[in-house]
Each structure stands twice: as structure tokens, then as C-alpha cells.
GROMACS .gro file of C-alpha atoms in nm:
model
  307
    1UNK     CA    1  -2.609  -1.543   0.080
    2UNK     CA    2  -2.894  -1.703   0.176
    3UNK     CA    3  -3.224  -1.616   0.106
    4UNK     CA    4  -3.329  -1.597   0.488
    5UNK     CA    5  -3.085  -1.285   0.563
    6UNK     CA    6  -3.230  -1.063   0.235
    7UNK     CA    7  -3.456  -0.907   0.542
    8UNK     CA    8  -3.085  -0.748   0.620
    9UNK     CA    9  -3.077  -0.625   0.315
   10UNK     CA   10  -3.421  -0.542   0.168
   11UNK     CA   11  -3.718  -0.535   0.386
   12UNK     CA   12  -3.944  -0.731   0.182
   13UNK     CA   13  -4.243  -0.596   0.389
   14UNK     CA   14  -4.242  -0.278   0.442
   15UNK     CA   15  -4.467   0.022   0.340
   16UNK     CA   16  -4.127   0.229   0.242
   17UNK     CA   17  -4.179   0.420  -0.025
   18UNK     CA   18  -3.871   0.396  -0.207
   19UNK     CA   19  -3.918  -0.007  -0.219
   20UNK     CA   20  -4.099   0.034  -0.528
   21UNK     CA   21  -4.084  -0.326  -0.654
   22UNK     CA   22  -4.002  -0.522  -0.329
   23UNK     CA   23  -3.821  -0.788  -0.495
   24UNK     CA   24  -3.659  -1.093  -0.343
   25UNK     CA   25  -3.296  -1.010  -0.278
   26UNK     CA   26  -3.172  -1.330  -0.476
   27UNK     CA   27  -3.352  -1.193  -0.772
   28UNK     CA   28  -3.192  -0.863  -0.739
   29UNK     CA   29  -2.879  -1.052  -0.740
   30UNK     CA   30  -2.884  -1.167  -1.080
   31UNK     CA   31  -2.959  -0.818  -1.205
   32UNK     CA   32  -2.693  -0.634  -1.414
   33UNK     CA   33  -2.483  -0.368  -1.178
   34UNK     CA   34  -2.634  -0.082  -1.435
   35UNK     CA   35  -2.984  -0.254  -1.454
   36UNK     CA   36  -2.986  -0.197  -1.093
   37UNK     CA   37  -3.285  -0.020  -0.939
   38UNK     CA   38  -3.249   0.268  -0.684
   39UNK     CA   39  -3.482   0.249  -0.549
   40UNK     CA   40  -3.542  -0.153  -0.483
   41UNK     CA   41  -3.267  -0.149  -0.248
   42UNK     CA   42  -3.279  -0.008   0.114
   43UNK     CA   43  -3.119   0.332   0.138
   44UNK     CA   44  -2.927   0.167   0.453
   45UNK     CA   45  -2.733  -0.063   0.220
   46UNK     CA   46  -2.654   0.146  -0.034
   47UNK     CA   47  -2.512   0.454   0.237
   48UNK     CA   48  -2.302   0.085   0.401
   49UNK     CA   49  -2.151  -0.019   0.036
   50UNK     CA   50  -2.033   0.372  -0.046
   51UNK     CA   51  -1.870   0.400   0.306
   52UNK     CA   52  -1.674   0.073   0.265
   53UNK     CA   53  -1.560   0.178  -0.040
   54UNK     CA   54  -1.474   0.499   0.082
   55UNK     CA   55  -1.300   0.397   0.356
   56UNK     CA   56  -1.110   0.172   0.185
   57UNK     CA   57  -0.956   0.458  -0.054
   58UNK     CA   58  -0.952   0.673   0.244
   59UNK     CA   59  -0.739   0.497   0.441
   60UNK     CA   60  -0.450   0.436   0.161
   61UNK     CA   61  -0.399   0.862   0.177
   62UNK     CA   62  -0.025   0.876   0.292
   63UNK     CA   63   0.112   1.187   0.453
   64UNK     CA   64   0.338   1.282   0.137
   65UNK     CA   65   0.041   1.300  -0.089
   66UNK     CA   66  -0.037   1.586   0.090
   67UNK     CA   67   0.270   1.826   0.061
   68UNK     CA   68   0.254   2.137  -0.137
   69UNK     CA   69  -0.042   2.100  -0.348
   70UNK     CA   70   0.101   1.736  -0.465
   71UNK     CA   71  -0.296   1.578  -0.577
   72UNK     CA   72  -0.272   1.873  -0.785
   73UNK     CA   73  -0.110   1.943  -1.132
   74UNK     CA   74  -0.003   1.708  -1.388
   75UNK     CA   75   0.170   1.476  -1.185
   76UNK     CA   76  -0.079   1.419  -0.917
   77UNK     CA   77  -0.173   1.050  -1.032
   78UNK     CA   78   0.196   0.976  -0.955
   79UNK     CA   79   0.240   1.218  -0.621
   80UNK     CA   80  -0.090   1.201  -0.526
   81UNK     CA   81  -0.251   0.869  -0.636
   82UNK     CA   82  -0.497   0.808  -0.347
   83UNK     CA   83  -0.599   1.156  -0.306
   84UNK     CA   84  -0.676   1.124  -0.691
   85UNK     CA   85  -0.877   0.804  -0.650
   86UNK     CA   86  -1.061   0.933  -0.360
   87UNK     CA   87  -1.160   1.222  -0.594
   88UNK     CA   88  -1.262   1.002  -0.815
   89UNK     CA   89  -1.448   0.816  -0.610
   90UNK     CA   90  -1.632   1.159  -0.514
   91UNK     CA   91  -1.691   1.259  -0.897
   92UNK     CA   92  -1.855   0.961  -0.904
   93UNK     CA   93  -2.102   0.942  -0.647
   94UNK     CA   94  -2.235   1.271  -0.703
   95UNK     CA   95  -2.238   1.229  -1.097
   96UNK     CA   96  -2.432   0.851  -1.032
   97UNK     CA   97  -2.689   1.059  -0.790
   98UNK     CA   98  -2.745   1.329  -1.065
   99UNK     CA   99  -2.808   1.071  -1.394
  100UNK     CA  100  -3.020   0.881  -1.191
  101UNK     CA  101  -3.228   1.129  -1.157
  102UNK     CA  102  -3.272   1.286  -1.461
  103UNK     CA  103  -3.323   0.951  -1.640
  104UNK     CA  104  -3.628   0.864  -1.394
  105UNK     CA  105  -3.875   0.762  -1.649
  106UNK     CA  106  -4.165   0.944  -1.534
  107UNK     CA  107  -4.190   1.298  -1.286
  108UNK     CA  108  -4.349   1.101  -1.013
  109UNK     CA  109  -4.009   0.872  -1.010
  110UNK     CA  110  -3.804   1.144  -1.084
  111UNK     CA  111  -3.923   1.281  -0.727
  112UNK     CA  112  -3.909   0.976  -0.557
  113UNK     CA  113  -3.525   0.922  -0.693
  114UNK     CA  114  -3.481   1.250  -0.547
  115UNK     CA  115  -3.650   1.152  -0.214
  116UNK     CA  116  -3.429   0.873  -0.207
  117UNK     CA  117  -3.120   1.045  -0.281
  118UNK     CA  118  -3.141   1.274   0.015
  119UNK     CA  119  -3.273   0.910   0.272
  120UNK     CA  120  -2.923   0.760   0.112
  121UNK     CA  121  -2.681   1.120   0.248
  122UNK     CA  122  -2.917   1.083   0.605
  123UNK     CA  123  -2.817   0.727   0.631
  124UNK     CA  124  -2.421   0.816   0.538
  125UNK     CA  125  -2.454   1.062   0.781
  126UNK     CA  126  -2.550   0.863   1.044
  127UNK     CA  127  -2.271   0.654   0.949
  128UNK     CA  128  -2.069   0.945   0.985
  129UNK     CA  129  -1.950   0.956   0.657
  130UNK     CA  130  -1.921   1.360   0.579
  131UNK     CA  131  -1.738   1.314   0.229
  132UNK     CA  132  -2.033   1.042   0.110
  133UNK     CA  133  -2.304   1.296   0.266
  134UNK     CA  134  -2.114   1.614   0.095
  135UNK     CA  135  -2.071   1.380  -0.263
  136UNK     CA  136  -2.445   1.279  -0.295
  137UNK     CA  137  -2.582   1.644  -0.184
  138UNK     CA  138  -2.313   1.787  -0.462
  139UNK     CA  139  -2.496   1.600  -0.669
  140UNK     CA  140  -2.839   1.747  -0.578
  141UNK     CA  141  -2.726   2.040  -0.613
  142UNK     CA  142  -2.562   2.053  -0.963
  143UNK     CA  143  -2.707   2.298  -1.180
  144UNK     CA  144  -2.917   1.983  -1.441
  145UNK     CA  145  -3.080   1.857  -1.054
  146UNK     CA  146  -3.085   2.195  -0.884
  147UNK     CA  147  -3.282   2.378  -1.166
  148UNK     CA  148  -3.556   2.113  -1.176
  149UNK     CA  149  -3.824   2.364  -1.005
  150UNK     CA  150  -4.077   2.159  -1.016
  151UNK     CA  151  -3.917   1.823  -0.906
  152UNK     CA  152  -3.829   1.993  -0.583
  153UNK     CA  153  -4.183   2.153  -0.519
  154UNK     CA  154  -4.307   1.763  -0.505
  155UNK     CA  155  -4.096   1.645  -0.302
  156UNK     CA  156  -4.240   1.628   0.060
  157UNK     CA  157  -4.152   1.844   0.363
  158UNK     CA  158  -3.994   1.567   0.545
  159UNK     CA  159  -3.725   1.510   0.267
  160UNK     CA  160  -3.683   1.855   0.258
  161UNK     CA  161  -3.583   1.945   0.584
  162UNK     CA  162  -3.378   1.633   0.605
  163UNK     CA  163  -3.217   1.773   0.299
  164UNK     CA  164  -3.200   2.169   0.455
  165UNK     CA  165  -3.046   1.998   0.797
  166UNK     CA  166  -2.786   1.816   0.620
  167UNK     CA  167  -2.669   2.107   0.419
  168UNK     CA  168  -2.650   2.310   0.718
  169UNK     CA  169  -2.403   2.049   0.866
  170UNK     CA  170  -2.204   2.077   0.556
  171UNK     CA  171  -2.207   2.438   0.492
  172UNK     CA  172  -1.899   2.629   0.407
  173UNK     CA  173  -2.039   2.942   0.633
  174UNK     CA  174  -1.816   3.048   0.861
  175UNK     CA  175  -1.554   2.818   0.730
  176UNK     CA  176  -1.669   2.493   0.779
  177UNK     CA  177  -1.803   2.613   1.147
  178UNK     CA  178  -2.057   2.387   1.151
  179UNK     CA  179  -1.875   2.061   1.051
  180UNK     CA  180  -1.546   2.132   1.209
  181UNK     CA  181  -1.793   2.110   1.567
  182UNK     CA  182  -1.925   1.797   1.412
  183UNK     CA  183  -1.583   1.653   1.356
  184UNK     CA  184  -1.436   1.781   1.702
  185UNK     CA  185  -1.659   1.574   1.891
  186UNK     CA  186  -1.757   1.306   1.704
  187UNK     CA  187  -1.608   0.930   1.771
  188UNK     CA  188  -1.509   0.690   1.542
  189UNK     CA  189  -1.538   0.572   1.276
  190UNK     CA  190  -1.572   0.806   1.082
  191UNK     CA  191  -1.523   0.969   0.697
  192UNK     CA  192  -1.440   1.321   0.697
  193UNK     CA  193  -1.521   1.580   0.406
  194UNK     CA  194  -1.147   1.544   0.287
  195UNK     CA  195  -1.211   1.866   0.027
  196UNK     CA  196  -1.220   2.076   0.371
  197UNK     CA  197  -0.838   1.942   0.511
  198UNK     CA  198  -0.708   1.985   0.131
  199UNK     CA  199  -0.849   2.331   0.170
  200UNK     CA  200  -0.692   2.401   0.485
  201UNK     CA  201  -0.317   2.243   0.357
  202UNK     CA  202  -0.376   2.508   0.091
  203UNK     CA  203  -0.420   2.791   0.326
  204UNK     CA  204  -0.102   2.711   0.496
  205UNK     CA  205   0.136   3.046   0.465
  206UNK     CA  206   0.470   2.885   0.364
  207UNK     CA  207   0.845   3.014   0.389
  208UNK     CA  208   0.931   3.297   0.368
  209UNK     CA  209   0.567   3.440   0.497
  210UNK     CA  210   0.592   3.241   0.775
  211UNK     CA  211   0.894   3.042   0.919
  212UNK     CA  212   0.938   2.630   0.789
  213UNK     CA  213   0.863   2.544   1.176
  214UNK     CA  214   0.533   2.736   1.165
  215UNK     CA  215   0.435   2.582   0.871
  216UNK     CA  216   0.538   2.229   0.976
  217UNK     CA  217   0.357   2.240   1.300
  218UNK     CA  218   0.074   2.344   1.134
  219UNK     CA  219   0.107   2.097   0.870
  220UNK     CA  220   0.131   1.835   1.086
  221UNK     CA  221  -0.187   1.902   1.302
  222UNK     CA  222  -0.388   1.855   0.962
  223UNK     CA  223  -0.239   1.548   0.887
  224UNK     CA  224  -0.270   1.427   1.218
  225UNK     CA  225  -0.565   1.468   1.261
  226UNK     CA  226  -0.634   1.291   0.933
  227UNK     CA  227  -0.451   0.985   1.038
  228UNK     CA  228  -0.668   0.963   1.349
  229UNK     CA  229  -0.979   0.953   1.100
  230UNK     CA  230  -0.794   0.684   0.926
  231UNK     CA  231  -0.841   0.437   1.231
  232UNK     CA  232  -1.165   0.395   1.156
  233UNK     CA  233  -1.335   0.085   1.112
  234UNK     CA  234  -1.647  -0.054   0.976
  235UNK     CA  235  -1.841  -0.390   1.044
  236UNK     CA  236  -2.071  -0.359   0.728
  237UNK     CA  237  -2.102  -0.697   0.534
  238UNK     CA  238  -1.974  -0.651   0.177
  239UNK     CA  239  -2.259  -0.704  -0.123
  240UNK     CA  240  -2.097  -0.793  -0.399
  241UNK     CA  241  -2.394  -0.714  -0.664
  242UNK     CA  242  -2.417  -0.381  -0.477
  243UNK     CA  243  -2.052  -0.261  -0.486
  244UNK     CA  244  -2.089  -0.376  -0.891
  245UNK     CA  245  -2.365  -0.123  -0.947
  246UNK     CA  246  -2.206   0.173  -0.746
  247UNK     CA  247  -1.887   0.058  -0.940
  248UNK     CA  248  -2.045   0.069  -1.266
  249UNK     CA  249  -1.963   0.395  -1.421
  250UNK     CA  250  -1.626   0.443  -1.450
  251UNK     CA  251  -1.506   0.806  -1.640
  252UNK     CA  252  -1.233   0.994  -1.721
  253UNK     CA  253  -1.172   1.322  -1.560
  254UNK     CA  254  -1.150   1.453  -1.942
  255UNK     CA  255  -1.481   1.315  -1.975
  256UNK     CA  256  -1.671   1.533  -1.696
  257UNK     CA  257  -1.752   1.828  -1.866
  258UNK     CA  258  -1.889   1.663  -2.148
  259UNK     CA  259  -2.152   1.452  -1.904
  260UNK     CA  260  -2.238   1.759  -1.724
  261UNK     CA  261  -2.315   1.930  -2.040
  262UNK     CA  262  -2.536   1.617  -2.138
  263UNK     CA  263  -2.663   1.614  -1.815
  264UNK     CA  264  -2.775   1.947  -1.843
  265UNK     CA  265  -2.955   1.963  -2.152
  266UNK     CA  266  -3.140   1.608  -2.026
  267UNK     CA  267  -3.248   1.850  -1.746
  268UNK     CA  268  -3.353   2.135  -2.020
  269UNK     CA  269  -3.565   1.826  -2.143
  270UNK     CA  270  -3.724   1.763  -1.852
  271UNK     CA  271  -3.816   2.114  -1.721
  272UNK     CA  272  -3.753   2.383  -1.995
  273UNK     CA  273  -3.551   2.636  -1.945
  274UNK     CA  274  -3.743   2.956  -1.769
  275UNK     CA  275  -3.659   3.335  -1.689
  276UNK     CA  276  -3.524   3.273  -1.376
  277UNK     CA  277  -3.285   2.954  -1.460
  278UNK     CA  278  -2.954   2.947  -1.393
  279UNK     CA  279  -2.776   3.088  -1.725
  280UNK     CA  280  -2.390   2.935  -1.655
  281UNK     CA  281  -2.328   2.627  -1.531
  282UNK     CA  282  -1.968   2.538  -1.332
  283UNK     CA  283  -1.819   2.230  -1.424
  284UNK     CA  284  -1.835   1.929  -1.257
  285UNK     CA  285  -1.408   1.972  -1.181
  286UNK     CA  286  -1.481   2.330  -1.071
  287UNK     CA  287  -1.773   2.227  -0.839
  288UNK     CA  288  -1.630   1.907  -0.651
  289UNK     CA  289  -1.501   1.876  -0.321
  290UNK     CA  290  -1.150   1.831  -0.464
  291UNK     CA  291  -1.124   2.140  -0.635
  292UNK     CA  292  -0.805   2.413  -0.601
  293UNK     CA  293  -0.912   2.615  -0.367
  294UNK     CA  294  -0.871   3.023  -0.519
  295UNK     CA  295  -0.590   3.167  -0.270
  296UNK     CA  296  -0.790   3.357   0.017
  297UNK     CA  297  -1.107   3.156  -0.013
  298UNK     CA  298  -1.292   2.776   0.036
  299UNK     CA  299  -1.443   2.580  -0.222
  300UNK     CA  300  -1.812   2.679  -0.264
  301UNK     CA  301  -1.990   2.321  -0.280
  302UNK     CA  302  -2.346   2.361  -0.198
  303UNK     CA  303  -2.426   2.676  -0.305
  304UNK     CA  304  -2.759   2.701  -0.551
  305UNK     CA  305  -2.643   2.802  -0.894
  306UNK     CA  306  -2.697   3.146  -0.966
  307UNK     CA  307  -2.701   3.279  -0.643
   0.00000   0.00000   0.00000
């Protein structure tokens, strides 16, 4: 790419605070993928990579991957192969969003990571990307980010109630109430929080507590309306160095409790551990969008921990 369109990319003069180094964007281009700052790209670019790469998982979810609980149980990576990728693909945003923050080198970064964690979910919302906006806030909200006290008292009140807005849209209250709106007006394109429809599928009373036409018709109207979502195209240019970085960190789903233990005592590091922190930590599995739902109730995503 030429070195005339890196203002499309990084705006070389701007007094944006999370352009910390303002580099050229052919020098960031030569930068490892995990070398890569945060916070020297714009938050616009970043929030345009994740949603192509969202979308394109997203749109290879076929109907069958959704009967009976098939992205669940040992054989989902063989039933349920997209749903499992697109998982994935969740895990890893919010897991990227949390380690960057907790291995800011100094508290005054640390904040501005965090400031430019919650500009990155505004800009995926505005590119209607739910799932991207619900990933990156799960990660804000894990128990190693959410019990850094005094991280959050820094940050300023504009990120904040950017940050208290977009959890509202998101909120499980009133299952989904506020979202489901969102989604029932909104026009393409679009990403929806997938976590919620998987949650709904769930919910579905099958034979014999309700009759296999019952449950088909109302199987069908999720899925449907899924497959609308799935139209949905975006014009973004790819950049390559970009998707490298957010592709960097590749893990197991065995792996994920053992980072979110790490992750936690990196956060004990930070902030030691007072009277009023959280004392049990969920899992990273347990917490996700992708999670079983319990029979009778909806994954609890954004709640604070310990509350």
C-alpha cells in the first residue's frame, strides 16, 4: 500500500490520545504481528479487521450446526465446526483485550489501553458488530481487568459512559430486551451476539413437551433470522499486518483456564488483592458468550464479579 493512503489507516496528525507514537504506517508494517502496538493504530481499523474476520466465520454457520445442542459436547468440532471457530474467535478477542491490558508497562498506559479498549467496542458497534462489541467488553469485564479499582477510577468520564452505554445495549436484563430492539430494527450488515440465538435454540421445549411442529417452527424462525444476518456485507479493505496481530495468539480451549489463572494473578500484581475483591473467579469457558446455557436461564456475560 502506498504510503499516501496510511492517512486511511493512521492519522498521522492528530491530537488522539491513543496514537501514542504516531508512526508512519509503512513502518508499522514491518513490525512483528505480537510487537504490534495498540495503541499506534486507529481504533477504526482495528474494530474493521475484527468484523471481517468475524464475518467471515460468521457466515460459514450452516443450519445443521445448530440442531440439538450440536456446538456442544465432544463432537462439536465435527457437528458444529463453525459455531466452534466462531467461539474461538470470541475467546480470543476478549482474552487479547484482557493481556493487553494487564501487560501495559506502566498505570498511566494501563489506563489508556483500557480507554482504548472501550473506543475499539464503540467503533464495532457502530459497525454493528454486537458479538465483537459483547467479546471486547467480556474482556473488560473479566475478573484480572474488572478488579483493577484503581485503573478504572483514571479512566475519564467520557470512556466511561461510552463503556456504561454499550453495556446497557448488551445487557442480559430482561432477556436481551435491549439488544433484541437493536437487532429488530437495525439494517444490514450486521454481526449479531450469536451467544444470545444459541441461548434461545437451547430454550426451545422439544417433543414430547411440546409437539415436533412447534418446535420446528420455532426453530426455524431462529435460524432464519440468522441467515438474514448472514447477508451481510462489508467494504472494509483487508490489512494484512493487522489481521497478523489480531491473529497472533492462537490457544487451545484446554489452555483457557490456565491463562485466566495467569491472568489473574498478573492482575494481583498490579493492584493487590483488597477486602472487597472478588474472591472466585469463573472461567474464561464458563464466562463466554458460547457457554451452555443452565436450563431456565441466559448466560450472564457482563455481570461484575462478585455481585
Amino acid at each position: 500500500m502506498a504510503e499516501a493512503a496510511s492517512s486511511d489507516y493512521l492519522r498521522a496528525t492528530s491530537n488522539d490520545p491513543f496514537l501514542v507514537d504516531e508512526p508512519a504506517f509503512h513502518q508499522l508494517a514491518d513490525v512483528e504481528p505480537k510487537a504490534l502496538d495498540v495503541q499506534s493504530v486507529d481504533a477504526y481499523i482495528i474494530a474493521n479487521q475484527i468484523t471481517l474476520l468475524d464475518l467471515s466465520v460468521f457466515k460459514r454457520i450452516r443450519p445443521e450446526e445448530l440442531v440439538n445442542g450440536a456446538w456442544i459436547g465432544k463432537e462439536k468440532a465435527e457437528k458444529a465446526p463453525n459455531v466452534v471457530e466462531f467461539t474461538r474467535r470470541f475467546n480470543q478477542i476478549s482474552l487479547w483485550a484482557t493481556r493487553e491490558i494487564l501487560h501495559a508497562p506502566s498505570a498511566a498506559l494501563r489506563v489508556a489501553r483500557l480507554e482504548c479498549f472501550i473506543k475499539i467496542a464503540k467503533k464495532l458497534y457502530e459497525h454493528n458488530n454486537l458479538n465483537g462489541v459483547v467479546a471486547v467488553l467480556s474482556g473488560l469485564q473479566s475478573a484480572p481487568i474488572h478488579r483493577l479499582t484503581q485503573t478504572w477510577k483514571a479512566v475519564t468520564d467520557k470512556y466511561t459512559q461510552r463503556f456504561e452505554k454499550l453495556q446497557r445495549l448488551v445487557s442480559e436484563s430482561e432477556n436481551y430486551k435491549a439488544m433484541r430492539e437493536h437487532l429488530a430494527t437495525t439494517r444490514l450488515p450486521c454481526i449479531p451476539y450469536l451467544g444470545m440465538f444459541l441461548a434461545d435454540l437451547m430454550h426451545i421445549p422439544q417433543p414430547p413437551r411440546s409437539s415436533a411442529a412447534d418446535y420446528q417452527r420455532r426453530f426455524s424462525a431462529i435460524v432464519d433470522d440468522l441467515i438474514r444476518f448472514q447477508q451481510s456485507e462489508y467494504t472494509f479493505d483487508v490489512v494484512g499486518f493487522i489481521r497478523e496481530y489480531l491473529l497472533a495468539d492462537r490457544f487451545s480451549e484446554e489452555t483457557l483456564k490456565q491463562l485466566e489463572k495467569d491472568n489473574y494473578a498478573l492482575s494481583l500484581q498490579i493492584e493487590p488483592k483488597g477486602a472487597d475483591d472478588p474472591a472466585m473467579i469463573a472461567s474464561v469457558v464458563e464466562r463466554l458468550a458460547i457457554a451452555t446455557p443452565k436450563k431456565g436461564s441466559f448466560p450472564t456475560r457482563l455481570r461484575p464479579q462478585g455481585q
